[in-house]
CSV table of C-alpha atoms in Angstrom, one decimal:
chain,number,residue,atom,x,y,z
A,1,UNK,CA,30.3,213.1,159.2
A,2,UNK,CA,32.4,210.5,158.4
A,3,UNK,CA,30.7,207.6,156.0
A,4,UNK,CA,31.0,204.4,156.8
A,5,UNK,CA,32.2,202.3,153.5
A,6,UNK,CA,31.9,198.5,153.6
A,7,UNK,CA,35.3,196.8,152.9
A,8,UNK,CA,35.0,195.2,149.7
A,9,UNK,CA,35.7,191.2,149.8
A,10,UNK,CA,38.6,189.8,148.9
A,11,UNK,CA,38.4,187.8,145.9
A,12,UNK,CA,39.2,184.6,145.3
A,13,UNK,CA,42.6,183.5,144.5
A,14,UNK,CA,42.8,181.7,141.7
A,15,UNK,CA,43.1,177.5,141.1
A,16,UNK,CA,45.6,176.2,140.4
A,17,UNK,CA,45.5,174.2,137.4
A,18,UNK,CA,46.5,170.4,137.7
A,19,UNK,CA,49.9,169.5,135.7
A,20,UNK,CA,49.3,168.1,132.3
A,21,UNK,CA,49.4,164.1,132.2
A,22,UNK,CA,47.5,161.1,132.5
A,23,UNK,CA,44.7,160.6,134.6
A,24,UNK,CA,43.7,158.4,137.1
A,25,UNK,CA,40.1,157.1,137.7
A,26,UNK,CA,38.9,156.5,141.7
A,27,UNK,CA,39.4,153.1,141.5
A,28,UNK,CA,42.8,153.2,140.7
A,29,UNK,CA,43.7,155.4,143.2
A,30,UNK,CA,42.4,153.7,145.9
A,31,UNK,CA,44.2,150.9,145.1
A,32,UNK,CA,47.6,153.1,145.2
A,33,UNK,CA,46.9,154.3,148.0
A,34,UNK,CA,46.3,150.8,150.2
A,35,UNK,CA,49.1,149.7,148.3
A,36,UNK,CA,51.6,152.1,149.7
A,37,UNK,CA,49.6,151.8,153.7
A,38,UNK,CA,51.1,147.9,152.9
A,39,UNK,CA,54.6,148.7,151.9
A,40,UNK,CA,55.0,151.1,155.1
A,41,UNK,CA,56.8,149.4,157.6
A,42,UNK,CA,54.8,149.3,160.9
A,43,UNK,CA,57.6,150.8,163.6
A,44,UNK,CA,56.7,148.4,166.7
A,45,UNK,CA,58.3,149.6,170.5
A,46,UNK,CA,59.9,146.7,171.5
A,47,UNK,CA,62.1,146.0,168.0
A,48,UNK,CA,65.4,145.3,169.2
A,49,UNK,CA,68.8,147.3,167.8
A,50,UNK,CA,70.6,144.5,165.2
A,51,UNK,CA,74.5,145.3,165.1
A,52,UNK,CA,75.9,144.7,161.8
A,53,UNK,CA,77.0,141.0,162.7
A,54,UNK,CA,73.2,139.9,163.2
A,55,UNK,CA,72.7,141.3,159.4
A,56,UNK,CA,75.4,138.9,158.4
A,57,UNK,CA,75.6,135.7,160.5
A,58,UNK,CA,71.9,134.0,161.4
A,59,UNK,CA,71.8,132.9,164.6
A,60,UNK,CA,72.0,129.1,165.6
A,61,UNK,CA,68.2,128.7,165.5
A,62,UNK,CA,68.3,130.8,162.5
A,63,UNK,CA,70.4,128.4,160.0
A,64,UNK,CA,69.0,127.3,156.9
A,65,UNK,CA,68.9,123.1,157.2
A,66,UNK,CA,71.1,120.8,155.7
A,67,UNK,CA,70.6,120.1,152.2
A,68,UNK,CA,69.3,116.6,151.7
A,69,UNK,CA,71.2,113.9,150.4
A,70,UNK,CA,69.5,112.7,147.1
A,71,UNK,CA,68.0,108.8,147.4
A,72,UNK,CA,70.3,106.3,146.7
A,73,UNK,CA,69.4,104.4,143.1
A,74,UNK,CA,68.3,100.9,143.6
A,75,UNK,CA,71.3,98.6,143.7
A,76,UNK,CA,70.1,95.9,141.9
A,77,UNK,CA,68.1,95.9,139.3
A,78,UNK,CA,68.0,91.8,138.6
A,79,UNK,CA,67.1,89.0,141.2
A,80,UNK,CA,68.3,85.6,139.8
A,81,UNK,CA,67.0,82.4,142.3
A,82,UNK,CA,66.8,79.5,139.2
A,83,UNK,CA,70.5,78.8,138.0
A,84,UNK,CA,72.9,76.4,139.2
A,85,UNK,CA,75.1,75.8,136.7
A,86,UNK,CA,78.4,77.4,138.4
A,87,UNK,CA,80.2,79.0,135.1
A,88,UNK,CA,77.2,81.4,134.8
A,89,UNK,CA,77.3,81.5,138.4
A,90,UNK,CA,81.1,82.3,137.9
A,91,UNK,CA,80.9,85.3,135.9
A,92,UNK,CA,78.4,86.9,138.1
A,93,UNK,CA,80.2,87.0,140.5
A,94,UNK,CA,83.2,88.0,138.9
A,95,UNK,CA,81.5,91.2,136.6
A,96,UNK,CA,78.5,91.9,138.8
A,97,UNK,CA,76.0,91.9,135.9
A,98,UNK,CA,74.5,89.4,133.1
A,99,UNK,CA,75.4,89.6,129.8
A,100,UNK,CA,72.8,92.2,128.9
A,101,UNK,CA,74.9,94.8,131.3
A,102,UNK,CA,72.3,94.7,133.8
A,103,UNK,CA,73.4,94.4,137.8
A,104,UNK,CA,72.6,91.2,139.2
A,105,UNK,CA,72.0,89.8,143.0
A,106,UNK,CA,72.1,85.9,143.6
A,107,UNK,CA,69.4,84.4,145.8
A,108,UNK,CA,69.8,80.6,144.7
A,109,UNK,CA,67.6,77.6,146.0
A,110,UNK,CA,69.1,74.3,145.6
A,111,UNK,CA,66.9,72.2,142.4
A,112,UNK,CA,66.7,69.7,145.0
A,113,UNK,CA,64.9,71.1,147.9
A,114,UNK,CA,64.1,74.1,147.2
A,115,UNK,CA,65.8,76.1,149.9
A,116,UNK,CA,68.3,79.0,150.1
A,117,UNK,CA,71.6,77.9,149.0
A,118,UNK,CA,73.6,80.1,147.9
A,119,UNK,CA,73.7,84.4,148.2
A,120,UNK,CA,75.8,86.9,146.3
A,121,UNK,CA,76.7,89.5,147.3
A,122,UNK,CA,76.4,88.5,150.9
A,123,UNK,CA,73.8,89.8,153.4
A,124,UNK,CA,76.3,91.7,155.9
A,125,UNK,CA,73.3,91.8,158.3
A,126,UNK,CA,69.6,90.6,158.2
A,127,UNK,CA,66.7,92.8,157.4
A,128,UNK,CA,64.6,95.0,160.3
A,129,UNK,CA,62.9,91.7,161.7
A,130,UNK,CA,64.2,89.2,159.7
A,131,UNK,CA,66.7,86.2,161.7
A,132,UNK,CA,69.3,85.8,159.2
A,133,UNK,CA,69.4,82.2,157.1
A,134,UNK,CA,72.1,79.9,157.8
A,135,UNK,CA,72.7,78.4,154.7
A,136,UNK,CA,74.1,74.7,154.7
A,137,UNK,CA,77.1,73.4,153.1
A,138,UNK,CA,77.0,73.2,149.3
A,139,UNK,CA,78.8,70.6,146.4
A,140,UNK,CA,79.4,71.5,142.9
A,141,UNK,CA,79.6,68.1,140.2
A,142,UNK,CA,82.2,67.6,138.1
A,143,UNK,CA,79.3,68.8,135.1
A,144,UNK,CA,79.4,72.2,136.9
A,145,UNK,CA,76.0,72.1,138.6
A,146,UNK,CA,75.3,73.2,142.2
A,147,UNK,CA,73.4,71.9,145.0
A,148,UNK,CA,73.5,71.7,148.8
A,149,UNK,CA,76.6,69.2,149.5
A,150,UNK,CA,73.3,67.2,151.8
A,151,UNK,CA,70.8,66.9,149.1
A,152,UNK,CA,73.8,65.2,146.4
A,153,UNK,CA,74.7,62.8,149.4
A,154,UNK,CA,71.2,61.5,149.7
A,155,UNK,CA,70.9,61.1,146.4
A,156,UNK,CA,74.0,59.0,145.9
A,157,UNK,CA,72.9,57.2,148.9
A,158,UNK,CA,69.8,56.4,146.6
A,159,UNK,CA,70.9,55.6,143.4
A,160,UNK,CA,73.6,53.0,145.4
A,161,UNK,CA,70.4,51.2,146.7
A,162,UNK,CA,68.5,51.6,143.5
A,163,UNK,CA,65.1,49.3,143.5
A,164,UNK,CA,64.3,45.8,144.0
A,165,UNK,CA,63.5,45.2,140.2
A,166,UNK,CA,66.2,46.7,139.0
A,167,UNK,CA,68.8,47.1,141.4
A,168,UNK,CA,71.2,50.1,141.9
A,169,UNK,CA,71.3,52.7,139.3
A,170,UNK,CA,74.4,54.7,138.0
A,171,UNK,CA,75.0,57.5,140.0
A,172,UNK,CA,74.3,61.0,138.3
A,173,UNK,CA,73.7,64.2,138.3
A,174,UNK,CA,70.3,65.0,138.5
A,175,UNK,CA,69.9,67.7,136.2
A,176,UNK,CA,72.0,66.5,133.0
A,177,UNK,CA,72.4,62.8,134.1
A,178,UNK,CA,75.9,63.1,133.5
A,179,UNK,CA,78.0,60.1,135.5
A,180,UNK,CA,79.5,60.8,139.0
A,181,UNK,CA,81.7,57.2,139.1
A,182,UNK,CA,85.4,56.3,138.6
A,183,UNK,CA,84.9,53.8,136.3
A,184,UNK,CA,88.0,51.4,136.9
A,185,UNK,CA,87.0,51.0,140.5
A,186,UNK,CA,83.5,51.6,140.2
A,187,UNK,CA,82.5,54.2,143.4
A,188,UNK,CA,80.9,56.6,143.4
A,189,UNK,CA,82.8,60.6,142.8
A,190,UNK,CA,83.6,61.9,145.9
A,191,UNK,CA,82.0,65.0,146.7
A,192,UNK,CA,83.7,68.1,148.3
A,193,UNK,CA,82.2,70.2,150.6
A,194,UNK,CA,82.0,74.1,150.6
A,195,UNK,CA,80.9,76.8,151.8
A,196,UNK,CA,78.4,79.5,150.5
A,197,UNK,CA,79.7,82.2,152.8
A,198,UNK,CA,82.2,83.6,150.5
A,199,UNK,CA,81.3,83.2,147.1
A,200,UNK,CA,84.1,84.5,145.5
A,201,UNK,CA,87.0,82.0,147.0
A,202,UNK,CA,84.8,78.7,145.9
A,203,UNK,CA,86.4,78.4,142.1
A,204,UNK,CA,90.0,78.4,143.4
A,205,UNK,CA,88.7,75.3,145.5
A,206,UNK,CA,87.5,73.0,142.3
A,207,UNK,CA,89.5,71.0,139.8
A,208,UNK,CA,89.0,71.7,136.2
A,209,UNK,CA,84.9,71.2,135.8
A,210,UNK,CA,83.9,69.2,132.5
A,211,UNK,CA,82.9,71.8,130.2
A,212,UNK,CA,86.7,73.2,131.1
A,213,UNK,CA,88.7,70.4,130.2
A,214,UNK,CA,88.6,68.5,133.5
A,215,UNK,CA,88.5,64.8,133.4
A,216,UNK,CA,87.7,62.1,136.7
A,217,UNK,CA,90.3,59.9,137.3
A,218,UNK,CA,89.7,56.1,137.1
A,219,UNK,CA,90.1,55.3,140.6
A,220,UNK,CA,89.3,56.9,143.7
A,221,UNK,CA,92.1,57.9,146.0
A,222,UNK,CA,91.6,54.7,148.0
A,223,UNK,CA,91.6,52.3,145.3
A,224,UNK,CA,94.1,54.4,143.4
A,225,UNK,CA,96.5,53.8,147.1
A,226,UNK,CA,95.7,50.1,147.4
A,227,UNK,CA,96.9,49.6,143.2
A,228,UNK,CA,100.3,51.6,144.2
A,229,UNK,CA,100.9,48.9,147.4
A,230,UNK,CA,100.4,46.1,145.3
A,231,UNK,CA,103.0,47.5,142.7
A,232,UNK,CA,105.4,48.1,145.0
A,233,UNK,CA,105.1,45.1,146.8
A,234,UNK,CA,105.3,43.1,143.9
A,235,UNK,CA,108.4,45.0,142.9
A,236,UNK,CA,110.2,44.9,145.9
A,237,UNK,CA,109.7,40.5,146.1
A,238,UNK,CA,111.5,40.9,142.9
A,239,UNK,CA,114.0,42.6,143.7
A,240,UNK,CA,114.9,39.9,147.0
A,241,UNK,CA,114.6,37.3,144.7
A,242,UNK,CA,116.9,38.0,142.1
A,243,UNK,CA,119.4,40.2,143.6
A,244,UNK,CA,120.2,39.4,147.5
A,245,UNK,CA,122.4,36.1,146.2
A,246,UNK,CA,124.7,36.5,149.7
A,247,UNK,CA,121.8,36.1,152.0
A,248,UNK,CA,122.6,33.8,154.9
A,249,UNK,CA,119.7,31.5,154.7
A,250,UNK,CA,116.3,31.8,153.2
A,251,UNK,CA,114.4,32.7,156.2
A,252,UNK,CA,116.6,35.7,156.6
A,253,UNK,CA,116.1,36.8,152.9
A,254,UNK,CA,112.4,36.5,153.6
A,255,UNK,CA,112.4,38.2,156.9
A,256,UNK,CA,114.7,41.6,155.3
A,257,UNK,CA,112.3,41.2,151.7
A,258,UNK,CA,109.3,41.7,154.1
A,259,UNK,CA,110.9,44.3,156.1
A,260,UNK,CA,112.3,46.1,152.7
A,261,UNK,CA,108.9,45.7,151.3
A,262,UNK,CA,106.6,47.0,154.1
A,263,UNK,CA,109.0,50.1,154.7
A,264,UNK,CA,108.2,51.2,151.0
A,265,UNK,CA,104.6,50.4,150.9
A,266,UNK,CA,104.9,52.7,154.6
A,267,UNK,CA,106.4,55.5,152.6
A,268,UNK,CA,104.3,55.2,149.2
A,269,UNK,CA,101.0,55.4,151.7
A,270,UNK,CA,102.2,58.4,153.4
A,271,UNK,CA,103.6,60.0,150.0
A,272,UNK,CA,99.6,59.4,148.6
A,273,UNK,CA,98.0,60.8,151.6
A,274,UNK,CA,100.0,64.1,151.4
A,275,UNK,CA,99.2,63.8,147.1
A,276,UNK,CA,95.8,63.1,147.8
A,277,UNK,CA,95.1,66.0,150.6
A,278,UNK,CA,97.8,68.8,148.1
A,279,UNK,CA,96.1,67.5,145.0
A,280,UNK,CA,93.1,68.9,143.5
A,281,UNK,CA,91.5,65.9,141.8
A,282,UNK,CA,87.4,64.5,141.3
């Protein structure tokens, strides 16, 4: 009789033992292991195929923007509104900047009534809401100082009627006081007008100013015509009087003196006009 023998169990295999190295506490490998779920790409369905081109070239809603153009620096860094003296006017213009190196802009009221008078470099259009300013005509003295051409005319005006206790006063300037007259004749300087609208062409327009040399005649160009005529018409009765000897009569030597004599004061006013309009004189 056969014996039944119960199958012996197979043992256990043996466990493997872990590598040799460091060691790794729970915590830490937890956070490995959510670290590499958030690396892994998630493949999504509708991902479409990109051709080699896409991987170089964005598309046109893809481009980076424009780099922005830095601020611009502030052009001016000094506002002058208080001098009217035009030599200092003169060399800012001219450089651009004081004598300290800084850049200057020119906003200058007239001393007289305290309006715009004068801009440098010039406003090529008005502000955003602003009506531009028309400025007026403007004068500079033979001392070199500045104001609007209107203002100096009023004030001539003014010092020709003076006051009742003392009458008429010297015409002036009336910041140095310095005397606007020809003094042979006694009027008043004449005054040129000019305009503020381009800064830079009003020095070729002046005669030499007195700090520079420049001296006022002693006659005006009126009184300075009328002494020529009487010159010449004294000279040219002289010269009928002694020299036409083989003149018919008297009468006729008169009648050709007078005709001789009114021919050259003719010329000698037309000569002075065309002196006093090429001339730059006070």
């Amino acid at each position: 009789m056969s014996r039944w023998v119960p199958r012996r169990e197979a043992s256990a295999s043996p466990t493997r033992q872990p590598a040799p190295g460091p060691t790794l506490s729970r915590d830490q490998d937890l956070g490995l292991e959510s670290a590499a779920k958030e690396q892994a790409p998630c493949p999504k369905a509708d991902t479409p195929h990109l051709d080699a081109m896409d991987l170089l070239e964005p598309g046109p809603n893809e481009r980076s923007p424009p780099a922005k153009e830095p601020a611009a620096a502030t052009e001016f860094t000094k506002v002058v509104r208080d001098e009217n003296y035009w030599p200092e006017i003169r060399k800012v213009i001219e450089k651009g900047v004081d004598a300290d190196g800084n850049r200057v802009k020119l906003c200058l009221d007239c001393a007289i009534c305290k309006t715009p008078m004068l801009c440098f470099p010039t406003p090529t259009s008005p502000v955003r809401g602003e009506h531009p300013h028309e400025l007026d005509l403007i004068t500079v003295l033979f001392c070199g100082h500045v104001f609007h051409f209107g203002c100096m005319w009023e004030w001539l005006r003014a010092c020709k009627e003076g006051n009742p206790d003392n009458g008429p006063w010297t015409p002036s300037c009336p910041g140095c006081r310095e005397p606007l007259l020809y003094r042979a004749c006694g009027h008043s300087i004449n005054l040129k007008m000019i305009s503020p609208l381009r800064p830079e062409e009003i020095d070729a327009k002046l005669p030499d100013l007195r700090d520079e040399g420049g001296k006022i005649p002693d006659r005006c160009a009126d009184c300075h015509l009328i002494k020529i005529n009487q010159a010449i018409e004294r000279l040219a009765w002289l010269i009928w009087e002694h020299g036409d000897k083989d003149a018919r009569s008297e009468q006729d030597s008169t009648s050709r003196g007078k005709e001789y004599t009114e021919e050259l004061l003719r010329t000698s006013t037309l000569k002075h006009i065309q002196w006093a309009i090429g001339s730059n004189r006070w």
